Coordinates of C-alpha atoms in Angstrom, one line a residue:
I38 CA 85.0 47.1 72.8
L39 CA 81.4 46.4 73.6
H40 CA 80.8 45.8 69.9
L41 CA 83.5 43.2 69.8
I42 CA 82.2 41.4 72.8
C43 CA 78.6 41.4 71.4
S44 CA 79.9 40.1 68.0
V45 CA 81.8 37.2 69.7
S46 CA 78.9 36.3 72.1
V47 CA 76.3 36.3 69.2
S48 CA 78.5 34.0 67.2
L49 CA 78.9 31.7 70.1
V50 CA 75.2 31.6 70.9
E51 CA 74.2 31.0 67.3
G52 CA 76.9 28.4 67.0
N53 CA 78.6 29.9 63.9
T54 CA 81.9 28.4 63.3
D55 CA 82.3 30.5 60.2
N56 CA 85.9 31.7 59.9
S57 CA 84.8 35.0 58.2
L58 CA 83.1 36.2 61.5
H59 CA 86.4 35.7 63.4
I60 CA 88.2 37.7 60.7
Q61 CA 85.6 40.4 60.9
V62 CA 85.9 40.7 64.7
L63 CA 89.7 40.8 64.3
A64 CA 89.5 43.5 61.7
N65 CA 87.1 45.5 63.9
A66 CA 89.6 45.2 66.8
F67 CA 92.4 46.4 64.5
V68 CA 90.3 49.4 63.4
F69 CA 89.5 50.3 67.0
L70 CA 93.1 50.0 68.0
A71 CA 94.3 52.1 65.1
A72 CA 91.7 54.8 65.8
N73 CA 92.8 55.0 69.5
I74 CA 96.5 55.1 68.6
A75 CA 95.8 57.9 66.1
G76 CA 93.8 59.8 68.8
I77 CA 96.7 59.4 71.3
F78 CA 99.2 60.8 68.7
T79 CA 97.0 63.8 68.0
H80 CA 95.8 64.5 71.6
F81 CA 99.2 64.7 73.4
P82 CA 101.0 67.1 71.0
T83 CA 97.9 69.3 71.0
E84 CA 97.8 69.2 74.8
I85 CA 101.5 70.2 75.0
A86 CA 101.0 73.1 72.5
Q87 CA 98.0 74.4 74.5
R88 CA 99.9 74.3 77.8
Q89 CA 102.9 76.0 76.2
T90 CA 100.6 78.7 74.8
F91 CA 99.0 79.2 78.2
V92 CA 102.3 79.6 79.9
E93 CA 103.5 82.1 77.3
T94 CA 100.3 84.1 77.6
R95 CA 100.6 84.0 81.4
K96 CA 104.2 85.3 81.2
C97 CA 103.1 88.1 78.9
I98 CA 100.3 89.2 81.2
E99 CA 102.7 89.0 84.2
A100 CA 105.2 91.2 82.3
R101 CA 102.5 93.7 81.4
L102 CA 101.3 93.9 85.1
S103 CA 104.9 94.3 86.3
S104 CA 105.4 97.1 83.7
Q105 CA 102.2 98.8 84.9
R106 CA 103.3 98.6 88.5
E107 CA 106.7 100.1 87.7
N108 CA 105.1 102.9 85.8
Q109 CA 102.9 103.6 88.8
K110 CA 105.9 103.6 91.1
Q111 CA 107.7 106.0 88.8
E112 CA 104.7 108.3 88.7
R113 CA 104.4 108.3 92.5
L114 CA 108.1 109.0 92.8
L115 CA 107.8 111.9 90.3
L116 CA 104.8 113.3 92.1
S117 CA 106.7 113.1 95.4
V118 CA 109.5 115.2 94.0
L119 CA 107.7 117.7 91.8
P120 CA 104.4 119.5 92.1
R121 CA 101.5 117.8 90.2
H122 CA 101.1 120.3 87.5
V123 CA 104.8 120.4 86.7
A124 CA 105.0 116.6 86.7
M125 CA 101.9 116.3 84.4
E126 CA 103.4 118.8 82.0
M127 CA 106.7 117.0 81.9
K128 CA 104.9 113.7 81.3
T129 CA 102.9 115.1 78.4
D130 CA 106.0 116.5 76.9
I131 CA 107.7 113.1 77.1
E132 CA 104.7 111.3 75.6
G133 CA 104.7 113.9 72.8
Q134 CA 108.4 113.3 72.1
K135 CA 107.7 109.5 71.8
E136 CA 105.1 110.1 69.2
D137 CA 107.5 112.4 67.2
M138 CA 110.2 109.8 67.4
Q139 CA 108.0 107.1 65.8
F140 CA 107.6 109.2 62.7
H141 CA 111.4 110.1 62.4
K142 CA 112.7 106.5 62.4

């Protein structure tokens, strides 16, 4: 915008009444307007996509934390019912079965 103002003021000070300068200033204004509109059309969709990615990542992290809390609760419940060595042996047996199941699918 400053460029446009300077161009117009220089033409007025010099007393140029040449029509080509007015066309040039109008063309510059059109280019600036088109560049700003293009920037708007690229900025807002990008902003929306970034916000959506942030929300999805946040939900994923919340789900992981919730799952970890549930696992800790289950382990405390298991330890409150069974002795520690029996509970750990049972836990390792279950984890071993999960690994075996992955190969038999």
